[in-house]
PDB file of C-alpha atoms in Angstrom:
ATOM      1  CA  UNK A   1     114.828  97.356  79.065  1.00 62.00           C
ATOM      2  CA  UNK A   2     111.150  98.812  80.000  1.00 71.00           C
ATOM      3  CA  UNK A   3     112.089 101.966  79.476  1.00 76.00           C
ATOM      4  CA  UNK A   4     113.993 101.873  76.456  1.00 77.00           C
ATOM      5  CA  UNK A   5     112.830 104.106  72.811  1.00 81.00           C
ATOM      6  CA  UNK A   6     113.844 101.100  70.903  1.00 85.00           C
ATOM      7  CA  UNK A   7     112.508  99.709  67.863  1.00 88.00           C
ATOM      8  CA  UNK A   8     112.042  96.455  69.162  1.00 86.00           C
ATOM      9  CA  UNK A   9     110.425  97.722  72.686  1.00 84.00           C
ATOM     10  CA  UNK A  10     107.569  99.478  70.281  1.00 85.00           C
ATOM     11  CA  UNK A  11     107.044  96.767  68.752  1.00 88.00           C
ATOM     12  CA  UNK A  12     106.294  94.857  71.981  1.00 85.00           C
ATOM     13  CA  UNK A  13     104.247  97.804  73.029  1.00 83.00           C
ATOM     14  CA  UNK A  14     102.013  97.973  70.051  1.00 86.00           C
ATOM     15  CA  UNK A  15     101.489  93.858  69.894  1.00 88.00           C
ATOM     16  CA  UNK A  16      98.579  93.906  72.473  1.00 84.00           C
ATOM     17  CA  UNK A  17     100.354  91.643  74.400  1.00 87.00           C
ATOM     18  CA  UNK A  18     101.001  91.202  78.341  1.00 87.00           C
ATOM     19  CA  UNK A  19     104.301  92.763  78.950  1.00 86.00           C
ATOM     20  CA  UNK A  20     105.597  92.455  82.661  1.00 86.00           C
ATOM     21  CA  UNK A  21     108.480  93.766  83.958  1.00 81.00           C
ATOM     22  CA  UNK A  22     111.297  91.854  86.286  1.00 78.00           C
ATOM     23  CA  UNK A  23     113.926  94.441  88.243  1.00 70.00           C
ATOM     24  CA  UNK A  24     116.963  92.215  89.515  1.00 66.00           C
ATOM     25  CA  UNK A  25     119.384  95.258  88.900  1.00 61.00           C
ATOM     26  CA  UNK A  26     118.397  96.023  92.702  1.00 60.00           C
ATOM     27  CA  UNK A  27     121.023  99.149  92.116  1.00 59.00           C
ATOM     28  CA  UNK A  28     118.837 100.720  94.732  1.00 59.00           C
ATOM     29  CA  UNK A  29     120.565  98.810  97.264  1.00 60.00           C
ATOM     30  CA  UNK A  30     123.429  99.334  99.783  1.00 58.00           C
ATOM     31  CA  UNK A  31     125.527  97.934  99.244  1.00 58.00           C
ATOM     32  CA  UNK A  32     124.677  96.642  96.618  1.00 56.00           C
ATOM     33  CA  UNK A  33     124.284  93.017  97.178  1.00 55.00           C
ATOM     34  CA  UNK A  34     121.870  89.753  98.022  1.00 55.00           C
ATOM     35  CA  UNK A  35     120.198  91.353 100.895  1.00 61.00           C
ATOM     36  CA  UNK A  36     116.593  93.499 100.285  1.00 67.00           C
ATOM     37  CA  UNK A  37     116.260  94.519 104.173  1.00 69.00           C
ATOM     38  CA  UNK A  38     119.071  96.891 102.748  1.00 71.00           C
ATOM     39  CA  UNK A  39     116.831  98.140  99.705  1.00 74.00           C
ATOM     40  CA  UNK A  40     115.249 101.437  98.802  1.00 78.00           C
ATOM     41  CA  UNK A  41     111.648 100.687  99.567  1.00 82.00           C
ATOM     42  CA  UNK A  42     110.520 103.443  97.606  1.00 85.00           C
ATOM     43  CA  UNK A  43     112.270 103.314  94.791  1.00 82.00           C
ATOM     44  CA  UNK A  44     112.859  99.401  93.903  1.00 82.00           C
ATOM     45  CA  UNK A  45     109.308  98.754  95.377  1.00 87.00           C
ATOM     46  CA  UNK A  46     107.089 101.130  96.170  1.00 90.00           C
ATOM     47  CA  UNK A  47     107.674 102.755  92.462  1.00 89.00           C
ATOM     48  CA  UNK A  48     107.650  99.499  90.266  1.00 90.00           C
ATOM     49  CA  UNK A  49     103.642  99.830  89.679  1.00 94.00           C
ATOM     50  CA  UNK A  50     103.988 103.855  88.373  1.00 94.00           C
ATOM     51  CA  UNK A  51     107.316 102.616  86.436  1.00 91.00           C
ATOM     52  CA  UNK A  52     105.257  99.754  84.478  1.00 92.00           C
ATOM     53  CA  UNK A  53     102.478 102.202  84.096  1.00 94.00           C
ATOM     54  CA  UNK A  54     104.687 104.432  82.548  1.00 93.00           C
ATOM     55  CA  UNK A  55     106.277 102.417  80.519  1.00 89.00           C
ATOM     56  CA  UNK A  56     103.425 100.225  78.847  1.00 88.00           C
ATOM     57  CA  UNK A  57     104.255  97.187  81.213  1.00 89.00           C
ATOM     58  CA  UNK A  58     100.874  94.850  82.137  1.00 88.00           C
ATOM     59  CA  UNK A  59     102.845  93.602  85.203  1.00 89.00           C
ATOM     60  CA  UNK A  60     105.598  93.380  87.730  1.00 90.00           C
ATOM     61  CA  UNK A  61     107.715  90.454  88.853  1.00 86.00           C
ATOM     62  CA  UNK A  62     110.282  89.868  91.347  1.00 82.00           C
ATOM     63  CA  UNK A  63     112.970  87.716  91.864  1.00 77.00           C
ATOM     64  CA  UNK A  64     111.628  86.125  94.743  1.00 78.00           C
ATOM     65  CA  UNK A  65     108.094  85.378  96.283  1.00 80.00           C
ATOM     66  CA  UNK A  66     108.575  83.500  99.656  1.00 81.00           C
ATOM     67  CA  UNK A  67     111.543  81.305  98.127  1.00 79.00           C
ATOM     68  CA  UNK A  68     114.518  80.971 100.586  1.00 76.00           C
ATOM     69  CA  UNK A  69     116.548  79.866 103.830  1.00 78.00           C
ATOM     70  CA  UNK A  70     114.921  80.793 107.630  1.00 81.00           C
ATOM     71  CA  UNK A  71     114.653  84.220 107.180  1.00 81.00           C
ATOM     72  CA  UNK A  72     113.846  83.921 110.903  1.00 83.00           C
ATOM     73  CA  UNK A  73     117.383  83.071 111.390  1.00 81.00           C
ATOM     74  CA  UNK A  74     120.662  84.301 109.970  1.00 77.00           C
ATOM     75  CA  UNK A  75     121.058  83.835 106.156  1.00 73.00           C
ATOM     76  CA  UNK A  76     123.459  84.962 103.798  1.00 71.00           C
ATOM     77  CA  UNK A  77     121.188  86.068 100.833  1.00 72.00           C
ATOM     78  CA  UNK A  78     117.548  87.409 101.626  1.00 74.00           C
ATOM     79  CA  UNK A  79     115.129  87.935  98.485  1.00 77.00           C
ATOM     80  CA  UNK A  80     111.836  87.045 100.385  1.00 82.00           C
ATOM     81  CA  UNK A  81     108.739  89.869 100.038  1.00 86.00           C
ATOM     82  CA  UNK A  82     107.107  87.504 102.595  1.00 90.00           C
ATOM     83  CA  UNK A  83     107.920  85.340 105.304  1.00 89.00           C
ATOM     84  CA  UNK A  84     106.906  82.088 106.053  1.00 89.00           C
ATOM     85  CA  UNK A  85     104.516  82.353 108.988  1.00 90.00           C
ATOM     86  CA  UNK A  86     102.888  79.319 111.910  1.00 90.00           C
ATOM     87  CA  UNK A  87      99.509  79.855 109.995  1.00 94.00           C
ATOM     88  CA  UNK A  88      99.879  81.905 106.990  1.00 93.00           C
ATOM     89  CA  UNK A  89     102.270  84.475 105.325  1.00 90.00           C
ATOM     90  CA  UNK A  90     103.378  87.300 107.131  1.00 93.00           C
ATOM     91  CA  UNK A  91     104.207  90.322 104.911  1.00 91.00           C
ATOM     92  CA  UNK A  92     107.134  92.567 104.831  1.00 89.00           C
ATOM     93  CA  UNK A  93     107.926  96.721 104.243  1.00 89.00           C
ATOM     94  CA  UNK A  94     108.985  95.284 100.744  1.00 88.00           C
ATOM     95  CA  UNK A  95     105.421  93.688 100.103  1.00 92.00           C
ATOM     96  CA  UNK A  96     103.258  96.033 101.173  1.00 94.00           C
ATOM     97  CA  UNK A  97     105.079  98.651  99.289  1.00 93.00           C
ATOM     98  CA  UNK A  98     104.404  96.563  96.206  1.00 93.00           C
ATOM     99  CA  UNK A  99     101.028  96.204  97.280  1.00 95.00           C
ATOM    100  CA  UNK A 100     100.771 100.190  97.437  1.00 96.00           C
ATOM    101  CA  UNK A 101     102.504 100.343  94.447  1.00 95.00           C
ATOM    102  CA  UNK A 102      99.906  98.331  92.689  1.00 96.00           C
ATOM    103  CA  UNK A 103      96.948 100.406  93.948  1.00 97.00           C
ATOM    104  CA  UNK A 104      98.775 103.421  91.821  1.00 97.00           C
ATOM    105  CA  UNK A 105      99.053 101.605  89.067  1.00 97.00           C
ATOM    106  CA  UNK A 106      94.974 100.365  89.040  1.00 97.00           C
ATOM    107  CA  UNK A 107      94.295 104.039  89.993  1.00 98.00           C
ATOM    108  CA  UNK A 108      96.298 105.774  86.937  1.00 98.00           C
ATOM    109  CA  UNK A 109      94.845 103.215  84.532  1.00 97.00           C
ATOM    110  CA  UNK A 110      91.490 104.135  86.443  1.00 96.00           C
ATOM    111  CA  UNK A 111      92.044 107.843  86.000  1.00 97.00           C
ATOM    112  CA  UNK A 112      93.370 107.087  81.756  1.00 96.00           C
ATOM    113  CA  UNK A 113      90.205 105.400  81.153  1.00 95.00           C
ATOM    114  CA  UNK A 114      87.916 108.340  82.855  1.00 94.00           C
ATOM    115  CA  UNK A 115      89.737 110.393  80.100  1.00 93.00           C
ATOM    116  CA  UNK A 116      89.527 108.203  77.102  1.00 93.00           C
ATOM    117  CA  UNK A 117      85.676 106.884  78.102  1.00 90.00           C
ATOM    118  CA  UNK A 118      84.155 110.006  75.324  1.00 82.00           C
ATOM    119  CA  UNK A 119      87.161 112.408  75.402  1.00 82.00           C
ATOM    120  CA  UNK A 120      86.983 113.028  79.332  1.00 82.00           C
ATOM    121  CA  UNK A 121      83.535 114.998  78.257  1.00 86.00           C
ATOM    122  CA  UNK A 122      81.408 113.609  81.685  1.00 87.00           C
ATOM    123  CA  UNK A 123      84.414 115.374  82.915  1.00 91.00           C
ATOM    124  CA  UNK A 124      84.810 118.900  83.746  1.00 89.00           C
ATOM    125  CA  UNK A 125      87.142 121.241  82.928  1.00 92.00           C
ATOM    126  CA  UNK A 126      89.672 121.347  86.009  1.00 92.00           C
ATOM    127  CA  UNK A 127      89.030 117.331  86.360  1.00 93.00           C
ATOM    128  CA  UNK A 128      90.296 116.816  83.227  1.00 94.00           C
ATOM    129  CA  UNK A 129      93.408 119.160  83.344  1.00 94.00           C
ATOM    130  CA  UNK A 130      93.943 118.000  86.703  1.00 95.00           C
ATOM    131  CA  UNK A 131      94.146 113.775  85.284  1.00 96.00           C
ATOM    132  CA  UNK A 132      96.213 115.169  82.136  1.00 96.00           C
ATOM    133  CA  UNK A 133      99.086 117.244  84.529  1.00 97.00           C
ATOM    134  CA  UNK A 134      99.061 113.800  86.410  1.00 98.00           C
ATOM    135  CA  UNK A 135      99.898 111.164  83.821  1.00 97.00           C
ATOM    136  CA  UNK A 136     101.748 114.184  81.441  1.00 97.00           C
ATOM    137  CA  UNK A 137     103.747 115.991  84.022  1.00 97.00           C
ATOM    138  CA  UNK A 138     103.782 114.238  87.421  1.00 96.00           C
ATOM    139  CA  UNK A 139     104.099 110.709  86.803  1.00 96.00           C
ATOM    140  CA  UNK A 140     107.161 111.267  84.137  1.00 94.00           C
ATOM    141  CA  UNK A 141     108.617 113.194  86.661  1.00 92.00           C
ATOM    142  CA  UNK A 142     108.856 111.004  89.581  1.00 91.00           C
ATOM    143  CA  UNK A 143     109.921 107.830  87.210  1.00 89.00           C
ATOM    144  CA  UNK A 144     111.792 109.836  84.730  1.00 88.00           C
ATOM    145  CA  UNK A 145     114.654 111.345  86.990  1.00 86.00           C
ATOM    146  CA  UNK A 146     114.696 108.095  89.324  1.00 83.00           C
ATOM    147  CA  UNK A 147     115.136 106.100  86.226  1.00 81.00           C
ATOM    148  CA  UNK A 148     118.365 108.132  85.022  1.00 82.00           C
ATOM    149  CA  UNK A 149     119.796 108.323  88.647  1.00 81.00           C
ATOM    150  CA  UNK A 150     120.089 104.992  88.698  1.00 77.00           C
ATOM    151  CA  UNK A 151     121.435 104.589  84.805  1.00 76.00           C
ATOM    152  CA  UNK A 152     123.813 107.078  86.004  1.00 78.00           C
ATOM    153  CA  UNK A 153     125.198 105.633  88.705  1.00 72.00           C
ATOM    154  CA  UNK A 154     124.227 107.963  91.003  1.00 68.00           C
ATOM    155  CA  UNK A 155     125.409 108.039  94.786  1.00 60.00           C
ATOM    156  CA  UNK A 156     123.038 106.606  97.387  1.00 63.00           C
ATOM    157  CA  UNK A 157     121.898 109.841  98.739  1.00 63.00           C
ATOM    158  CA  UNK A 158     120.736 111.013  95.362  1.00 68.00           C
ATOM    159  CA  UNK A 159     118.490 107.891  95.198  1.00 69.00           C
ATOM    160  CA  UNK A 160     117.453 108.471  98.374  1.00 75.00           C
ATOM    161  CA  UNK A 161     117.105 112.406  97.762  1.00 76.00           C
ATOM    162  CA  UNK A 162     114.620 111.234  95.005  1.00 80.00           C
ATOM    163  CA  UNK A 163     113.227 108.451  96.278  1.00 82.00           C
ATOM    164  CA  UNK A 164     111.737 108.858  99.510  1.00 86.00           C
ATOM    165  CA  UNK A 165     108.413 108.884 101.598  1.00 89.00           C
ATOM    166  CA  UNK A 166     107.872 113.125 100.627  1.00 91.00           C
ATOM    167  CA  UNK A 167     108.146 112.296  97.024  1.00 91.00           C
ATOM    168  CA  UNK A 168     105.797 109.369  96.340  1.00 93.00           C
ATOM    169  CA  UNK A 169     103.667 110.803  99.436  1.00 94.00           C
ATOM    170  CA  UNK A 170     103.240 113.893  96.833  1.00 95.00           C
ATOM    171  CA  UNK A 171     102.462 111.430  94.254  1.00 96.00           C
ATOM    172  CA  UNK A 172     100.216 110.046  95.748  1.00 96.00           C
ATOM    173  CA  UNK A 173      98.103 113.142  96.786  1.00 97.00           C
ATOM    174  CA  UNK A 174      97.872 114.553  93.557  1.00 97.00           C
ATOM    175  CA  UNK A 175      96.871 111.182  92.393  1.00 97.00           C
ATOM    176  CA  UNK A 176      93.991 111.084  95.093  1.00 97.00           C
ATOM    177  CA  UNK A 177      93.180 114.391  94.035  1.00 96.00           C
ATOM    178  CA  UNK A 178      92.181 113.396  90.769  1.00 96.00           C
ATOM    179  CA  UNK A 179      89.909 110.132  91.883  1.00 96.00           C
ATOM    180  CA  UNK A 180      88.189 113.050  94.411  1.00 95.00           C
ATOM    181  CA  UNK A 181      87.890 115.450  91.089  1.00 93.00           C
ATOM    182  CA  UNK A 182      86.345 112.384  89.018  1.00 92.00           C
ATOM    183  CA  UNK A 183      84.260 111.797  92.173  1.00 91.00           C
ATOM    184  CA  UNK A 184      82.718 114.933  91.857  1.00 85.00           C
ATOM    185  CA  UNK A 185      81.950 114.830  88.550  1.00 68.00           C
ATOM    186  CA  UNK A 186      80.247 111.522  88.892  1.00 67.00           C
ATOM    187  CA  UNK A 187      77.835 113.212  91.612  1.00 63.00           C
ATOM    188  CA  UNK A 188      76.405 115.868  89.299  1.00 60.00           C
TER     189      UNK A 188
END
C-alpha cells in the first residue's frame, strides 16, 4: 500500500501527517510461513528504512517486538526481533538489520535536507550531484526492482539475486560517500 500512485495514498502524503509503514506480507520468506529465522534479512529488514524513505513513510512497524513463546526452545511460529534475555534484551540478525536500516533512513533525510537548506548552495558542485544521483537514481533503484520482484511473485533466488549483502553494501557506500562529500564542504 506504501508504494502505491493512488489518489488516496497522495492524499495521505500531502496531509503532513505521520505515516508508518507495517510489512506482514513477509513474501521474502522461505517458505513462506510463521518463522523469520527463515527471512530475507536484507530485503524484509535491512531495506524497510530506504523503502519508507522512498515512499513518504515517517516510520516502520513490525508485527512483533519481543511478543511470543521460548524462543529459547522449540516453537511453532517465531516473530520475535529480540529475545528475552537473564538481564536485558538480546538482539537478533533481524534487529540489528532494522537498526541499520534506520541509520539509512536518518542519513538520506540528512543528506535531503543538506540539499533543500538554500538550494544545496553551501554545497559544491560534485556534492550536490553526488546527493541528487543518490536519492534520484540509486535509492529508486534498489527499492524499485525489489518492490516489483516481490509483486511479481518472483522465485527466491531472484529476491535473493537482488537482495543481498553486495547490493545494500553498494548502497550504503555511495550513501557514505555523500555524508564524506557534505563533510567536506562543511570544512571550507
Amino acid at each position: 500500500m506504501l508504494a502505491e500512485k493512488t489518489p488516496v495514498m497522495e492524499v495521505v502524503r500531502k496531509s503532513g501527517k505521520l505515516l508508518w509503514s507495517y510489512n506482514c506480507a513477509y513474501a521474502y520468506s522461505r517458505p513462506v510461513g510463521p518463522n523469520l529465522k527463515c527471512m530475507n534479512l536484507i530485503g524484509d529488514y535491512r531495506a524497510a528504512g530506504p523503502f519508507a524513505f522512498r515512499h513518504g513513510s515517517t516510520g516502520i512497524g513490525f508485527w512483533c517486538y519481543n511478543q511470543g513463546g521460548d524462543p529459547w526452545g522449540r516453537i511453532d511460529m517465531e516473530y520475535m526481533l529480540v529475545y528475552p534475555g537473564r538481564t536485558k534484551p538480546v538482539t537478533s540478525r533481524r534487529w540489528e538489520a532494522v537498526r541499520e536500516g534506520i541509520e539509512d533512513y536518518r542519513i538520506l533525510a540528512a543528506l535531503r535536507q543538506r540539499l533543500a537548506d538554500d538550494g544545496g548552495a553551501k554545497l559544491g558542485e560534485a556534492a550536490r550531484a553526488r546527493i541528487q544521483h543518490l536519492l534520484d537514481v540509486s535509492l529508486p533503484g534498489m527499492v524499485d526492482q525489489s518492490l516489483e520482484e516481490v509483486t511479481r511473485g518472483l522465485g527466491r533466488d531472484v529476491l535473493d539475486a537482488s537482495n543481498n549483502d553486495t547490493t545494500i553494501g553498494a548502497f550504503r557506500r555511495e550513501m557514505i560517500e555523500c555524508v564524506e562529500a557534505v563533510a567536506g564542504a562543511a570544512g571550507r
